[in-house]
């Protein structure tokens, strides 16, 4: 996979010292940074695609600002949108980002199921930030976090590859990361799913290959595959991407393993996918 370094184009928000914060010290750093009029750098570039990110302009509700500045625990809101030279890619990816912001329990599937506008996004973030002072114990120093960031992974043939990473923290022992892949076909100008890649009637064969990859992965974390599988049985995720070696399948926390095992990735090489996926998805 041909990948390039991702460099953000960060725009200062309307009131940066009151928007994406966790502490007074960060307030001061953001205020000082705004005097530099933001930072600009060359974006990621592969083929004819140029990719960068842009911060969502968002300001905490005034009641939340007053409480969190006083208590030194402002919610951290860090939402970025994709900005490429292909408007249709931006539309699909950013609609999904909005969907993830509004829906607190994302699904395993990449396709967008709900249309979300910016009014709904702002209302969802306002509710998230305000809920910190309802849910957290009085005097708690914890701060809620909501982060959504797209990342350019590179390209395979004419397919441009992205990943959207999300992190939500609302107290407890740890936050909840979430990650999903997006594949775009520059030729057809469409988002590609696992279903699009599979040849007709080959779903069961692909699932069998994924199951073999699952057993290979299990051996890296447990000596007894059969015992492990009783507690964490295999399921097929459609959260997939292309690589220079094959197809990677990403799983969320708790899907096929405990939280400590992270978000497992199962890999199936192209040598095993011949006759299973359509020929133009296998690099020549």
mmCIF file of N, CA and C in Angstrom, residues 14-85:
data_model
loop_
_atom_site.group_PDB
_atom_site.id
_atom_site.type_symbol
_atom_site.label_atom_id
_atom_site.label_comp_id
_atom_site.label_asym_id
_atom_site.label_seq_id
_atom_site.Cartn_x
_atom_site.Cartn_y
_atom_site.Cartn_z
ATOM 1 N N UNK A 14 -13.821 29.761 16.543
ATOM 2 C CA UNK A 14 -14.298 31.118 16.793
ATOM 3 C C UNK A 14 -13.765 31.658 18.116
ATOM 4 N N UNK A 15 -13.849 30.818 19.170
ATOM 5 C CA UNK A 15 -13.286 31.173 20.469
ATOM 6 C C UNK A 15 -12.473 29.991 20.951
ATOM 7 N N UNK A 16 -11.251 29.820 20.448
ATOM 8 C CA UNK A 16 -10.515 28.585 20.740
ATOM 9 C C UNK A 16 -10.250 28.364 22.205
ATOM 10 N N UNK A 17 -10.187 29.464 22.993
ATOM 11 C CA UNK A 17 -9.890 29.284 24.416
ATOM 12 C C UNK A 17 -11.096 28.787 25.197
ATOM 13 N N UNK A 18 -12.263 28.635 24.528
ATOM 14 C CA UNK A 18 -13.449 28.149 25.212
ATOM 15 C C UNK A 18 -14.047 26.929 24.537
ATOM 16 N N UNK A 19 -13.389 26.381 23.523
ATOM 17 C CA UNK A 19 -14.057 25.329 22.766
ATOM 18 C C UNK A 19 -13.513 23.950 23.041
ATOM 19 N N UNK A 20 -12.295 23.619 22.670
ATOM 20 C CA UNK A 20 -11.781 22.250 22.825
ATOM 21 C C UNK A 20 -10.749 22.252 23.952
ATOM 22 N N UNK A 21 -11.213 22.078 25.186
ATOM 23 C CA UNK A 21 -10.327 22.295 26.319
ATOM 24 C C UNK A 21 -10.484 21.224 27.369
ATOM 25 N N UNK A 22 -9.447 21.102 28.198
ATOM 26 C CA UNK A 22 -9.531 20.244 29.374
ATOM 27 C C UNK A 22 -9.030 20.946 30.631
ATOM 28 N N UNK A 23 -8.303 22.040 30.504
ATOM 29 C CA UNK A 23 -7.747 22.684 31.689
ATOM 30 C C UNK A 23 -7.418 24.131 31.386
ATOM 31 N N UNK A 24 -7.175 24.920 32.450
ATOM 32 C CA UNK A 24 -6.805 26.321 32.259
ATOM 33 C C UNK A 24 -5.503 26.442 31.486
ATOM 34 N N UNK A 25 -4.564 25.527 31.758
ATOM 35 C CA UNK A 25 -3.289 25.591 31.054
ATOM 36 C C UNK A 25 -3.496 25.391 29.565
ATOM 37 N N UNK A 26 -4.410 24.479 29.215
ATOM 38 C CA UNK A 26 -4.669 24.270 27.795
ATOM 39 C C UNK A 26 -5.389 25.484 27.204
ATOM 40 N N UNK A 27 -6.240 26.119 28.015
ATOM 41 C CA UNK A 27 -6.900 27.348 27.552
ATOM 42 C C UNK A 27 -5.861 28.375 27.133
ATOM 43 N N UNK A 28 -4.842 28.527 27.962
ATOM 44 C CA UNK A 28 -3.811 29.516 27.670
ATOM 45 C C UNK A 28 -3.005 29.132 26.449
ATOM 46 N N UNK A 29 -2.705 27.832 26.312
ATOM 47 C CA UNK A 29 -1.941 27.395 25.146
ATOM 48 C C UNK A 29 -2.719 27.624 23.858
ATOM 49 N N UNK A 30 -4.015 27.319 23.898
ATOM 50 C CA UNK A 30 -4.830 27.516 22.711
ATOM 51 C C UNK A 30 -4.959 28.993 22.359
ATOM 52 N N UNK A 31 -5.111 29.823 23.390
ATOM 53 C CA UNK A 31 -5.216 31.256 23.149
ATOM 54 C C UNK A 31 -3.934 31.780 22.537
ATOM 55 N N UNK A 32 -2.800 31.353 23.066
ATOM 56 C CA UNK A 32 -1.518 31.782 22.516
ATOM 57 C C UNK A 32 -1.353 31.279 21.091
ATOM 58 N N UNK A 33 -1.788 30.046 20.851
ATOM 59 C CA UNK A 33 -1.664 29.487 19.513
ATOM 60 C C UNK A 33 -2.508 30.219 18.501
ATOM 61 N N UNK A 34 -3.660 30.759 18.930
ATOM 62 C CA UNK A 34 -4.529 31.455 17.991
ATOM 63 C C UNK A 34 -3.885 32.720 17.457
ATOM 64 N N UNK A 35 -2.934 33.267 18.190
ATOM 65 C CA UNK A 35 -2.249 34.472 17.731
ATOM 66 C C UNK A 35 -1.357 34.195 16.534
ATOM 67 N N UNK A 36 -1.045 32.889 16.325
ATOM 68 C CA UNK A 36 -0.219 32.519 15.181
ATOM 69 C C UNK A 36 -1.056 32.275 13.938
ATOM 70 N N UNK A 37 -2.386 32.485 14.056
ATOM 71 C CA UNK A 37 -3.318 32.341 12.930
ATOM 72 C C UNK A 37 -3.369 30.917 12.407
ATOM 73 N N UNK A 38 -3.113 29.966 13.268
ATOM 74 C CA UNK A 38 -3.234 28.571 12.878
ATOM 75 C C UNK A 38 -1.975 28.053 12.223
ATOM 76 N N UNK A 39 -1.880 26.730 12.070
ATOM 77 C CA UNK A 39 -0.710 26.138 11.432
ATOM 78 C C UNK A 39 -1.113 25.530 10.109
ATOM 79 N N UNK A 40 -0.297 25.707 9.079
ATOM 80 C CA UNK A 40 -0.582 25.181 7.756
ATOM 81 C C UNK A 40 0.630 24.417 7.272
ATOM 82 N N UNK A 41 0.388 23.222 6.725
ATOM 83 C CA UNK A 41 1.484 22.411 6.214
ATOM 84 C C UNK A 41 1.013 21.670 4.982
ATOM 85 N N UNK A 42 1.959 21.083 4.260
ATOM 86 C CA UNK A 42 1.602 20.310 3.073
ATOM 87 C C UNK A 42 0.797 19.087 3.481
ATOM 88 N N UNK A 43 -0.313 18.798 2.792
ATOM 89 C CA UNK A 43 -1.141 17.649 3.133
ATOM 90 C C UNK A 43 -0.590 16.356 2.563
ATOM 91 N N UNK A 44 -1.222 15.247 2.994
ATOM 92 C CA UNK A 44 -0.851 13.945 2.453
ATOM 93 C C UNK A 44 -1.202 13.895 0.976
ATOM 94 N N UNK A 45 -0.406 13.175 0.193
ATOM 95 C CA UNK A 45 -0.602 13.154 -1.258
ATOM 96 C C UNK A 45 -0.237 11.777 -1.791
ATOM 97 N N UNK A 46 -1.149 11.139 -2.496
ATOM 98 C CA UNK A 46 -0.868 9.870 -3.156
ATOM 99 C C UNK A 46 -1.630 9.847 -4.461
ATOM 100 N N UNK A 47 -0.943 9.587 -5.562
ATOM 101 C CA UNK A 47 -1.604 9.629 -6.855
ATOM 102 C C UNK A 47 -2.125 11.026 -7.116
ATOM 103 N N UNK A 48 -3.391 11.113 -7.471
ATOM 104 C CA UNK A 48 -3.978 12.430 -7.695
ATOM 105 C C UNK A 48 -4.864 12.852 -6.537
ATOM 106 N N UNK A 49 -4.716 12.206 -5.389
ATOM 107 C CA UNK A 49 -5.504 12.577 -4.216
ATOM 108 C C UNK A 49 -4.650 13.363 -3.225
ATOM 109 N N UNK A 50 -5.191 14.473 -2.757
ATOM 110 C CA UNK A 50 -4.549 15.285 -1.728
ATOM 111 C C UNK A 50 -5.463 15.263 -0.510
ATOM 112 N N UNK A 51 -4.921 14.943 0.645
ATOM 113 C CA UNK A 51 -5.749 14.746 1.827
ATOM 114 C C UNK A 51 -5.218 15.526 3.026
ATOM 115 N N UNK A 52 -6.137 16.170 3.744
ATOM 116 C CA UNK A 52 -5.816 16.836 5.002
ATOM 117 C C UNK A 52 -7.061 16.776 5.874
ATOM 118 N N UNK A 53 -7.020 17.405 7.042
ATOM 119 C CA UNK A 53 -8.185 17.444 7.916
ATOM 120 C C UNK A 53 -8.433 18.865 8.388
ATOM 121 N N UNK A 54 -9.662 19.109 8.801
ATOM 122 C CA UNK A 54 -10.081 20.413 9.298
ATOM 123 C C UNK A 54 -10.853 20.234 10.591
ATOM 124 N N UNK A 55 -10.554 21.046 11.605
ATOM 125 C CA UNK A 55 -11.286 20.980 12.854
ATOM 126 C C UNK A 55 -12.718 21.473 12.693
ATOM 127 N N UNK A 56 -13.646 20.839 13.403
ATOM 128 C CA UNK A 56 -14.996 21.350 13.520
ATOM 129 C C UNK A 56 -14.964 22.599 14.388
ATOM 130 N N UNK A 57 -15.590 23.658 13.921
ATOM 131 C CA UNK A 57 -15.720 24.867 14.732
ATOM 132 C C UNK A 57 -16.856 24.641 15.730
ATOM 133 N N UNK A 58 -16.496 24.604 16.995
ATOM 134 C CA UNK A 58 -17.485 24.314 18.031
ATOM 135 C C UNK A 58 -17.123 25.055 19.302
ATOM 136 N N UNK A 59 -18.142 25.587 19.970
ATOM 137 C CA UNK A 59 -17.945 26.298 21.232
ATOM 138 C C UNK A 59 -18.824 25.672 22.301
ATOM 139 N N UNK A 60 -18.231 25.364 23.440
ATOM 140 C CA UNK A 60 -18.990 24.784 24.537
ATOM 141 C C UNK A 60 -20.121 25.716 24.960
ATOM 142 N N UNK A 61 -21.269 25.157 25.386
ATOM 143 C CA UNK A 61 -22.341 26.003 25.924
ATOM 144 C C UNK A 61 -21.833 26.847 27.083
ATOM 145 N N UNK A 62 -22.356 28.046 27.212
ATOM 146 C CA UNK A 62 -21.849 28.985 28.226
ATOM 147 C C UNK A 62 -21.930 28.427 29.649
ATOM 148 N N UNK A 63 -23.000 27.678 29.948
ATOM 149 C CA UNK A 63 -23.121 27.101 31.290
ATOM 150 C C UNK A 63 -22.022 26.075 31.538
ATOM 151 N N UNK A 64 -21.692 25.299 30.518
ATOM 152 C CA UNK A 64 -20.624 24.311 30.647
ATOM 153 C C UNK A 64 -19.283 25.017 30.786
ATOM 154 N N UNK A 65 -19.076 26.069 29.996
ATOM 155 C CA UNK A 65 -17.831 26.842 30.087
ATOM 156 C C UNK A 65 -17.605 27.339 31.512
ATOM 157 N N UNK A 66 -18.642 27.915 32.092
ATOM 158 C CA UNK A 66 -18.508 28.490 33.430
ATOM 159 C C UNK A 66 -18.130 27.423 34.458
ATOM 160 N N UNK A 67 -18.778 26.252 34.360
ATOM 161 C CA UNK A 67 -18.503 25.192 35.329
ATOM 162 C C UNK A 67 -17.122 24.585 35.131
ATOM 163 N N UNK A 68 -16.785 24.285 33.880
ATOM 164 C CA UNK A 68 -15.549 23.535 33.661
ATOM 165 C C UNK A 68 -14.306 24.395 33.860
ATOM 166 N N UNK A 69 -14.389 25.683 33.536
ATOM 167 C CA UNK A 69 -13.242 26.561 33.776
ATOM 168 C C UNK A 69 -13.017 26.710 35.277
ATOM 169 N N UNK A 70 -14.103 26.832 36.018
ATOM 170 C CA UNK A 70 -13.999 26.952 37.478
ATOM 171 C C UNK A 70 -13.423 25.684 38.090
ATOM 172 N N UNK A 71 -13.836 24.524 37.571
ATOM 173 C CA UNK A 71 -13.417 23.248 38.148
ATOM 174 C C UNK A 71 -12.160 22.691 37.480
ATOM 175 N N UNK A 72 -11.706 23.343 36.426
ATOM 176 C CA UNK A 72 -10.499 22.915 35.716
ATOM 177 C C UNK A 72 -10.648 21.517 35.118
ATOM 178 N N UNK A 73 -11.814 21.230 34.558
ATOM 179 C CA UNK A 73 -12.023 19.923 33.914
ATOM 180 C C UNK A 73 -12.995 20.050 32.740
ATOM 181 N N UNK A 74 -12.656 20.897 31.778
ATOM 182 C CA UNK A 74 -13.521 21.082 30.613
ATOM 183 C C UNK A 74 -13.534 19.826 29.742
ATOM 184 N N UNK A 75 -14.696 19.461 29.206
ATOM 185 C CA UNK A 75 -14.755 18.344 28.263
ATOM 186 C C UNK A 75 -13.857 18.613 27.057
ATOM 187 N N UNK A 76 -13.214 17.565 26.586
ATOM 188 C CA UNK A 76 -12.357 17.696 25.409
ATOM 189 C C UNK A 76 -13.143 17.244 24.182
ATOM 190 N N UNK A 77 -13.380 18.176 23.291
ATOM 191 C CA UNK A 77 -14.112 17.905 22.053
ATOM 192 C C UNK A 77 -13.152 18.118 20.892
ATOM 193 N N UNK A 78 -12.855 17.054 20.189
ATOM 194 C CA UNK A 78 -11.845 17.114 19.121
ATOM 195 C C UNK A 78 -12.398 16.381 17.899
ATOM 196 N N UNK A 79 -13.138 17.111 17.082
ATOM 197 C CA UNK A 79 -13.771 16.534 15.899
ATOM 198 C C UNK A 79 -13.085 17.094 14.654
ATOM 199 N N UNK A 80 -12.619 16.204 13.802
ATOM 200 C CA UNK A 80 -11.991 16.633 12.554
ATOM 201 C C UNK A 80 -12.762 16.076 11.363
ATOM 202 N N UNK A 81 -12.775 16.873 10.298
ATOM 203 C CA UNK A 81 -13.409 16.451 9.057
ATOM 204 C C UNK A 81 -12.346 16.231 7.987
ATOM 205 N N UNK A 82 -12.677 15.353 7.043
ATOM 206 C CA UNK A 82 -11.776 15.068 5.938
ATOM 207 C C UNK A 82 -11.861 16.173 4.892
ATOM 208 N N UNK A 83 -10.709 16.542 4.359
ATOM 209 C CA UNK A 83 -10.644 17.590 3.343
ATOM 210 C C UNK A 83 -9.695 17.110 2.246
ATOM 211 N N UNK A 84 -10.266 16.602 1.148
ATOM 212 C CA UNK A 84 -9.467 16.160 0.021
ATOM 213 C C UNK A 84 -9.846 16.977 -1.208
ATOM 214 N N UNK A 85 -9.178 16.695 -2.319
ATOM 215 C CA UNK A 85 -9.511 17.361 -3.572
ATOM 216 C C UNK A 85 -10.571 16.596 -4.359
#
